[in-house]
Amino acid sequence: MKLGIIGCGAIGSDVAKAAETIDEIEKIYLFDIDKKAEQNLCKIIKIAEIKPVLDYLDKIDVVFEAASQQAVREYASSILNAHKDIIIMSVGCLFEDKFRIELEKIAKKKHCKIYLPSGAVCGIDGILSASVDIIDEVTLVTTKSPKSLGKSVNKRTVVFEGSARDAVKMYPRNINVAANLSIAGVGLDKTKVEIVADPVATRISHKILAHGKFGRLRAEVENMPNPNNPESSYMASLSAIATLKRIVNPIQLGA
Ligand SMILES: NC(=O)c1ccc[n+]([C@@H]2O[C@H](COP(=O)([O-])OP(=O)(O)OC[C@H]3O[C@@H](n4cnc5c(N)ncnc54)[C@H](O)[C@@H]3O)[C@@H](O)[C@H]2O)c1
């Protein structure tokens, strides 16, 4: 399998390093608007080569995005139109219904897939199964350090309370998990989000609370920050790598 990677930052680097150890992956094409990031990563990945995205589309099988919402807007339709699968980490960009529906339409027409790793949150499998029947309510409570939310508060403060749609619009880099959760469950308008800035928080915590016909679900994770980007949870990288492994694995686990 040949893999394209957009974004050579914290997650892109973790994924490239892991991808090199997956037998089925024979080649990796790297792209980043930051040329230094691109070159630094290319130096340590033996099977990697630097190439602009549109120049490698005929050569790859899957593109992994870990860059920004802007990058998804820029490349996702071209990737799908070229009959290639895409793994999206900047899931927040899918809050725009028109854009998400358009990508789904292209993917269907071209028989390819849009993979959304569960990312930094745990419990998506349960929400996905529960959504087959009626879910009454889904709430996400995310707690981060004030700095990673761009806030300066000296006590625990709720900085946002509202819909997942508004949360991902207001915090495009911080709350991708809200988009994941919404797509799995009751949608961007019905999923409730609370974002808490906590000066004593050393971990990034995501708590999902849901109830419906299935019963009740409570899932909580306390994530270590990624050593190369304290705003990202290390779990997000692990989830991306697990998604890649799932693509090449004959056994497909989970809902
Ligand atoms: N789904 C999740 O749970 C989850 C969790 C953490 C982070 N994320 C998202 O994943 C993305 C990557 O996170 P990260 O921690 O690796 O960030 P990072 O800042 O460490 O790296 C991002 C890299 O992408 C590059 N980039 C930005 N825009 C680009 C573009 N248009 N084209 C090409 N390269 C571009 C940057 O130069 C940078 O090197 C972010 O959008 C972040 O919000 C998602």
GROMACS .gro file of C-alpha atoms and ligand atoms in nm:
model
  299
    1MET     CA    1   0.000   0.000   0.000
    2LYS     CA    2   0.120   0.351  -0.078
    3LEU     CA    3   0.034   0.626   0.168
    4GLY     CA    4   0.022   1.003   0.130
    5ILE     CA    5   0.056   1.218   0.441
    6ILE     CA    6  -0.059   1.581   0.458
    7GLY     CA    7   0.086   1.753   0.764
    8CYS     CA    8   0.423   1.658   0.910
    9GLY     CA    9   0.357   1.789   1.261
   10ALA     CA   10   0.299   1.591   1.580
   11ILE     CA   11   0.037   1.344   1.452
   12GLY     CA   12   0.170   1.320   1.094
   13SER     CA   13   0.517   1.234   1.231
   14ASP     CA   14   0.385   0.970   1.472
   15VAL     CA   15   0.185   0.813   1.189
   16ALA     CA   16   0.475   0.820   0.940
   17LYS     CA   17   0.705   0.648   1.191
   18ALA     CA   18   0.445   0.380   1.265
   19ALA     CA   19   0.351   0.337   0.896
   20GLU     CA   20   0.711   0.253   0.814
   21THR     CA   21   0.688  -0.049   1.044
   22ILE     CA   22   0.365  -0.181   0.883
   23ASP     CA   23   0.465  -0.451   0.631
   24GLU     CA   24   0.190  -0.367   0.383
   25ILE     CA   25   0.304  -0.003   0.351
   26GLU     CA   26   0.578   0.022   0.092
   27LYS     CA   27   0.597   0.395   0.019
   28ILE     CA   28   0.504   0.723   0.192
   29TYR     CA   29   0.466   1.061   0.022
   30LEU     CA   30   0.494   1.362   0.254
   31PHE     CA   31   0.357   1.712   0.215
   32ASP     CA   32   0.352   2.012   0.450
   33ILE     CA   33   0.331   2.386   0.388
   34ASP     CA   34   0.618   2.412   0.636
   35LYS     CA   35   0.908   2.289   0.424
   36LYS     CA   36   1.133   2.237   0.725
   37ALA     CA   37   0.878   2.005   0.890
   38GLU     CA   38   0.855   1.810   0.564
   39GLN     CA   39   1.232   1.775   0.530
   40ASN     CA   40   1.293   1.685   0.895
   41LEU     CA   41   1.042   1.403   0.877
   42CYS     CA   42   1.162   1.282   0.537
   43LYS     CA   43   1.517   1.252   0.676
   44ILE     CA   44   1.412   0.991   0.931
   45ILE     CA   45   1.163   0.787   0.726
   46LYS     CA   46   1.350   0.561   0.484
   47ILE     CA   47   1.051   0.488   0.259
   48ALA     CA   48   0.941   0.854   0.238
   49GLU     CA   49   0.960   1.108  -0.042
   50ILE     CA   50   0.842   1.471  -0.049
   51LYS     CA   51   0.579   1.549  -0.314
   52PRO     CA   52   0.292   1.797  -0.350
   53VAL     CA   53  -0.043   1.625  -0.293
   54LEU     CA   54  -0.183   1.667  -0.644
   55ASP     CA   55   0.139   1.520  -0.792
   56TYR     CA   56   0.115   1.190  -0.604
   57LEU     CA   57  -0.257   1.116  -0.632
   58ASP     CA   58  -0.213   0.867  -0.917
   59LYS     CA   59   0.052   0.680  -0.717
   60ILE     CA   60  -0.113   0.627  -0.377
   61ASP     CA   61  -0.393   0.421  -0.221
   62VAL     CA   62  -0.477   0.625   0.090
   63VAL     CA   63  -0.410   0.983   0.202
   64PHE     CA   64  -0.376   1.059   0.571
   65GLU     CA   65  -0.457   1.419   0.671
   66ALA     CA   66  -0.319   1.564   0.995
   67ALA     CA   67  -0.278   1.928   0.898
   68SER     CA   68  -0.575   2.163   0.937
   69GLN     CA   69  -0.938   2.216   0.843
   70GLN     CA   70  -0.810   2.430   0.556
   71ALA     CA   71  -0.607   2.137   0.419
   72VAL     CA   72  -0.917   1.915   0.419
   73ARG     CA   73  -1.110   2.182   0.228
   74GLU     CA   74  -0.822   2.215  -0.015
   75TYR     CA   75  -0.755   1.849  -0.095
   76ALA     CA   76  -1.033   1.612   0.013
   77SER     CA   77  -1.247   1.635  -0.302
   78SER     CA   78  -0.946   1.594  -0.535
   79ILE     CA   79  -0.833   1.287  -0.339
   80LEU     CA   80  -1.177   1.126  -0.355
   81ASN     CA   81  -1.227   1.225  -0.718
   82ALA     CA   82  -0.901   1.040  -0.791
   83HIS     CA   83  -1.066   0.724  -0.645
   84LYS     CA   84  -0.845   0.733  -0.335
   85ASP     CA   85  -0.945   0.685   0.027
   86ILE     CA   86  -0.881   0.957   0.283
   87ILE     CA   87  -0.827   0.947   0.661
   88ILE     CA   88  -0.924   1.281   0.816
   89MET     CA   89  -0.797   1.401   1.155
   90SER     CA   90  -0.921   1.763   1.126
   91VAL     CA   91  -1.275   1.627   1.153
   92GLY     CA   92  -1.407   1.961   1.280
   93CYS     CA   93  -1.424   2.086   0.919
   94LEU     CA   94  -1.716   1.851   0.861
   95PHE     CA   95  -1.943   2.081   1.064
   96GLU     CA   96  -2.021   2.250   0.732
   97ASP     CA   97  -2.310   2.031   0.613
   98LYS     CA   98  -2.275   2.126   0.247
   99PHE     CA   99  -1.906   2.032   0.243
  100ARG     CA  100  -1.959   1.702   0.433
  101ILE     CA  101  -2.250   1.596   0.211
  102GLU     CA  102  -2.050   1.682  -0.101
  103LEU     CA  103  -1.755   1.467   0.016
  104GLU     CA  104  -1.991   1.180   0.096
  105LYS     CA  105  -2.146   1.210  -0.251
  106ILE     CA  106  -1.807   1.197  -0.427
  107ALA     CA  107  -1.690   0.904  -0.212
  108LYS     CA  108  -2.005   0.707  -0.298
  109LYS     CA  109  -1.973   0.780  -0.667
  110LYS     CA  110  -1.604   0.689  -0.675
  111HIS     CA  111  -1.639   0.386  -0.445
  112CYS     CA  112  -1.391   0.511  -0.189
  113LYS     CA  113  -1.390   0.570   0.184
  114ILE     CA  114  -1.360   0.864   0.422
  115TYR     CA  115  -1.211   0.732   0.748
  116LEU     CA  116  -1.261   0.938   1.064
  117PRO     CA  117  -1.046   0.791   1.343
  118SER     CA  118  -1.209   0.817   1.685
  119GLY     CA  119  -0.915   1.044   1.769
  120ALA     CA  120  -0.870   1.165   2.122
  121VAL     CA  121  -1.205   1.041   2.250
  122CYS     CA  122  -1.316   0.698   2.373
  123GLY     CA  123  -1.668   0.557   2.353
  124ILE     CA  124  -1.742   0.626   1.984
  125ASP     CA  125  -1.802   0.253   1.929
  126GLY     CA  126  -2.084   0.255   2.187
  127ILE     CA  127  -2.243   0.572   2.048
  128LEU     CA  128  -2.226   0.430   1.697
  129SER     CA  129  -2.408   0.112   1.802
  130ALA     CA  130  -2.659   0.303   2.017
  131SER     CA  131  -2.743   0.532   1.722
  132VAL     CA  132  -2.907   0.242   1.540
  133ASP     CA  133  -3.202   0.307   1.776
  134ILE     CA  134  -3.310   0.619   1.965
  135ILE     CA  135  -3.050   0.816   2.163
  136ASP     CA  136  -3.212   1.079   2.386
  137GLU     CA  137  -2.906   1.283   2.475
  138VAL     CA  138  -2.530   1.299   2.418
  139THR     CA  139  -2.304   1.536   2.610
  140LEU     CA  140  -1.929   1.586   2.580
  141VAL     CA  141  -1.735   1.753   2.860
  142THR     CA  142  -1.380   1.843   2.759
  143THR     CA  143  -1.130   1.978   3.010
  144LYS     CA  144  -0.800   2.131   2.900
  145SER     CA  145  -0.541   2.370   3.035
  146PRO     CA  146  -0.637   2.737   2.978
  147LYS     CA  147  -0.323   2.784   2.765
  148SER     CA  148  -0.418   2.515   2.515
  149LEU     CA  149  -0.761   2.685   2.481
  150GLY     CA  150  -0.604   3.028   2.438
  151LYS     CA  151  -0.750   3.148   2.771
  152SER     CA  152  -0.593   3.302   3.079
  153VAL     CA  153  -0.806   3.207   3.378
  154ASN     CA  154  -0.675   3.121   3.723
  155LYS     CA  155  -0.960   2.898   3.835
  156ARG     CA  156  -1.165   2.617   3.678
  157THR     CA  157  -1.392   2.796   3.426
  158VAL     CA  158  -1.653   2.674   3.180
  159VAL     CA  159  -1.549   2.862   2.865
  160PHE     CA  160  -1.808   2.714   2.631
  161GLU     CA  161  -2.149   2.556   2.662
  162GLY     CA  162  -2.356   2.488   2.353
  163SER     CA  163  -2.391   2.268   2.045
  164ALA     CA  164  -2.109   2.064   1.891
  165ARG     CA  165  -2.151   2.269   1.573
  166ASP     CA  166  -2.074   2.595   1.753
  167ALA     CA  167  -1.794   2.430   1.954
  168VAL     CA  168  -1.600   2.317   1.647
  169LYS     CA  169  -1.655   2.656   1.484
  170MET     CA  170  -1.520   2.842   1.789
  171TYR     CA  171  -1.237   2.598   1.870
  172PRO     CA  172  -1.133   2.456   1.530
  173ARG     CA  173  -0.810   2.298   1.659
  174ASN     CA  174  -0.927   2.186   2.003
  175ILE     CA  175  -1.253   2.005   1.975
  176ASN     CA  176  -1.242   1.773   1.673
  177VAL     CA  177  -1.374   1.504   1.908
  178ALA     CA  178  -1.710   1.687   1.920
  179ALA     CA  179  -1.744   1.642   1.543
  180ASN     CA  180  -1.656   1.272   1.568
  181LEU     CA  181  -1.907   1.219   1.844
  182SER     CA  182  -2.182   1.408   1.658
  183ILE     CA  183  -2.134   1.214   1.337
  184ALA     CA  184  -2.147   0.887   1.532
  185GLY     CA  185  -2.455   0.985   1.731
  186VAL     CA  186  -2.721   1.255   1.724
  187GLY     CA  187  -2.562   1.512   1.492
  188LEU     CA  188  -2.388   1.845   1.536
  189ASP     CA  189  -2.688   2.044   1.659
  190LYS     CA  190  -2.818   1.798   1.919
  191THR     CA  191  -2.482   1.696   2.068
  192LYS     CA  192  -2.416   1.913   2.374
  193VAL     CA  193  -2.063   2.031   2.449
  194GLU     CA  194  -1.907   2.184   2.757
  195ILE     CA  195  -1.546   2.304   2.741
  196VAL     CA  196  -1.368   2.365   3.070
  197ALA     CA  197  -1.040   2.552   3.116
  198ASP     CA  198  -0.869   2.417   3.426
  199PRO     CA  199  -0.537   2.567   3.540
  200VAL     CA  200  -0.443   2.251   3.731
  201ALA     CA  201  -0.520   2.016   3.439
  202THR     CA  202  -0.208   1.836   3.323
  203ARG     CA  203  -0.405   1.592   3.106
  204ILE     CA  204  -0.670   1.649   2.840
  205SER     CA  205  -0.993   1.492   2.958
  206HIS     CA  206  -1.294   1.399   2.743
  207LYS     CA  207  -1.606   1.266   2.910
  208ILE     CA  208  -1.904   1.135   2.710
  209LEU     CA  209  -2.243   1.098   2.879
  210ALA     CA  210  -2.531   0.951   2.680
  211HIS     CA  211  -2.862   0.783   2.734
  212GLY     CA  212  -3.124   0.632   2.508
  213LYS     CA  213  -3.305   0.310   2.427
  214PHE     CA  214  -2.981   0.113   2.475
  215GLY     CA  215  -2.939   0.231   2.835
  216ARG     CA  216  -2.673   0.470   2.966
  217LEU     CA  217  -2.316   0.527   2.854
  218ARG     CA  218  -2.040   0.704   3.039
  219ALA     CA  219  -1.691   0.704   2.887
  220GLU     CA  220  -1.402   0.910   3.013
  221VAL     CA  221  -1.042   0.936   2.903
  222GLU     CA  222  -0.758   1.137   3.054
  223ASN     CA  223  -0.510   1.186   2.775
  224MET     CA  224  -0.141   1.260   2.797
  225PRO     CA  225  -0.050   1.551   2.568
  226ASN     CA  226   0.154   1.468   2.258
  227PRO     CA  227   0.519   1.544   2.349
  228ASN     CA  228   0.555   1.734   2.018
  229ASN     CA  229   0.233   1.934   2.048
  230PRO     CA  230   0.079   1.976   2.394
  231GLU     CA  231  -0.252   2.085   2.232
  232SER     CA  232  -0.297   1.738   2.080
  233SER     CA  233  -0.359   1.423   2.281
  234TYR     CA  234  -0.114   1.140   2.220
  235MET     CA  235  -0.424   0.916   2.197
  236ALA     CA  236  -0.514   1.095   1.868
  237SER     CA  237  -0.190   0.967   1.710
  238LEU     CA  238  -0.254   0.617   1.844
  239SER     CA  239  -0.607   0.622   1.707
  240ALA     CA  240  -0.477   0.729   1.364
  241ILE     CA  241  -0.222   0.448   1.364
  242ALA     CA  242  -0.490   0.198   1.474
  243THR     CA  243  -0.706   0.314   1.180
  244LEU     CA  244  -0.421   0.252   0.936
  245LYS     CA  245  -0.368  -0.094   1.085
  246ARG     CA  246  -0.741  -0.162   1.059
  247ILE     CA  247  -0.732  -0.077   0.687
  248VAL     CA  248  -0.466  -0.341   0.621
  249ASN     CA  249  -0.602  -0.596   0.871
  250PRO     CA  250  -0.839  -0.872   0.755
  251ILE     CA  251  -1.010  -0.871   1.097
  252GLN     CA  252  -1.233  -0.565   1.138
  253LEU     CA  253  -1.305  -0.512   1.506
  254GLY     CA  254  -1.570  -0.278   1.648
  255ALA     CA  255  -1.905  -0.139   1.535
  256LIG     N1  256  -0.958   1.400   1.559
  256LIG     C1  257  -0.896   1.425   1.673
  256LIG     O1  258  -0.932   1.373   1.779
  256LIG     C2  259  -0.777   1.518   1.674
  256LIG     C3  260  -0.694   1.523   1.788
  256LIG     C4  261  -0.583   1.607   1.784
  256LIG     C5  262  -0.561   1.688   1.673
  256LIG     N2  263  -0.645   1.685   1.567
  256LIG     C6  264  -0.625   1.769   1.448
  256LIG     O2  265  -0.525   1.710   1.367
  256LIG     C7  266  -0.453   1.811   1.298
  256LIG     C8  267  -0.303   1.792   1.320
  256LIG     O3  268  -0.271   1.800   1.456
  256LIG     P1  269  -0.117   1.805   1.505
  256LIG     O4  270  -0.120   1.796   1.654
  256LIG     O5  271  -0.035   1.708   1.427
  256LIG     O6  272  -0.080   1.955   1.462
  256LIG     P2  273   0.066   2.016   1.438
  256LIG     O7  274   0.049   2.164   1.448
  256LIG     O8  275   0.167   1.949   1.522
  256LIG     O9  276   0.096   1.977   1.284
  256LIG     C9  277   0.019   2.023   1.177
  256LIG    C10  278   0.110   2.032   1.054
  256LIG    O10  279   0.028   2.054   0.940
  256LIG    C11  280   0.087   2.157   0.860
  256LIG     N3  281  -0.020   2.223   0.783
  256LIG    C12  282  -0.112   2.312   0.828
  256LIG     N4  283  -0.194   2.348   0.727
  256LIG    C13  284  -0.152   2.280   0.617
  256LIG    C14  285  -0.197   2.274   0.481
  256LIG     N5  286  -0.299   2.349   0.437
  256LIG     N6  287  -0.131   2.193   0.394
  256LIG    C15  288  -0.025   2.119   0.437
  256LIG     N7  289   0.023   2.120   0.563
  256LIG    C16  290  -0.041   2.199   0.652
  256LIG    C17  291   0.158   2.249   0.958
  256LIG    O11  292   0.262   2.320   0.893
  256LIG    C18  293   0.210   2.149   1.063
  256LIG    O12  294   0.342   2.103   1.033
  256LIG    C19  295  -0.507   1.945   1.350
  256LIG    O13  296  -0.603   1.998   1.261
  256LIG    C20  297  -0.574   1.909   1.481
  256LIG    O14  298  -0.681   1.997   1.514
  256LIG    C21  299  -0.752   1.600   1.566
   0.00000   0.00000   0.00000
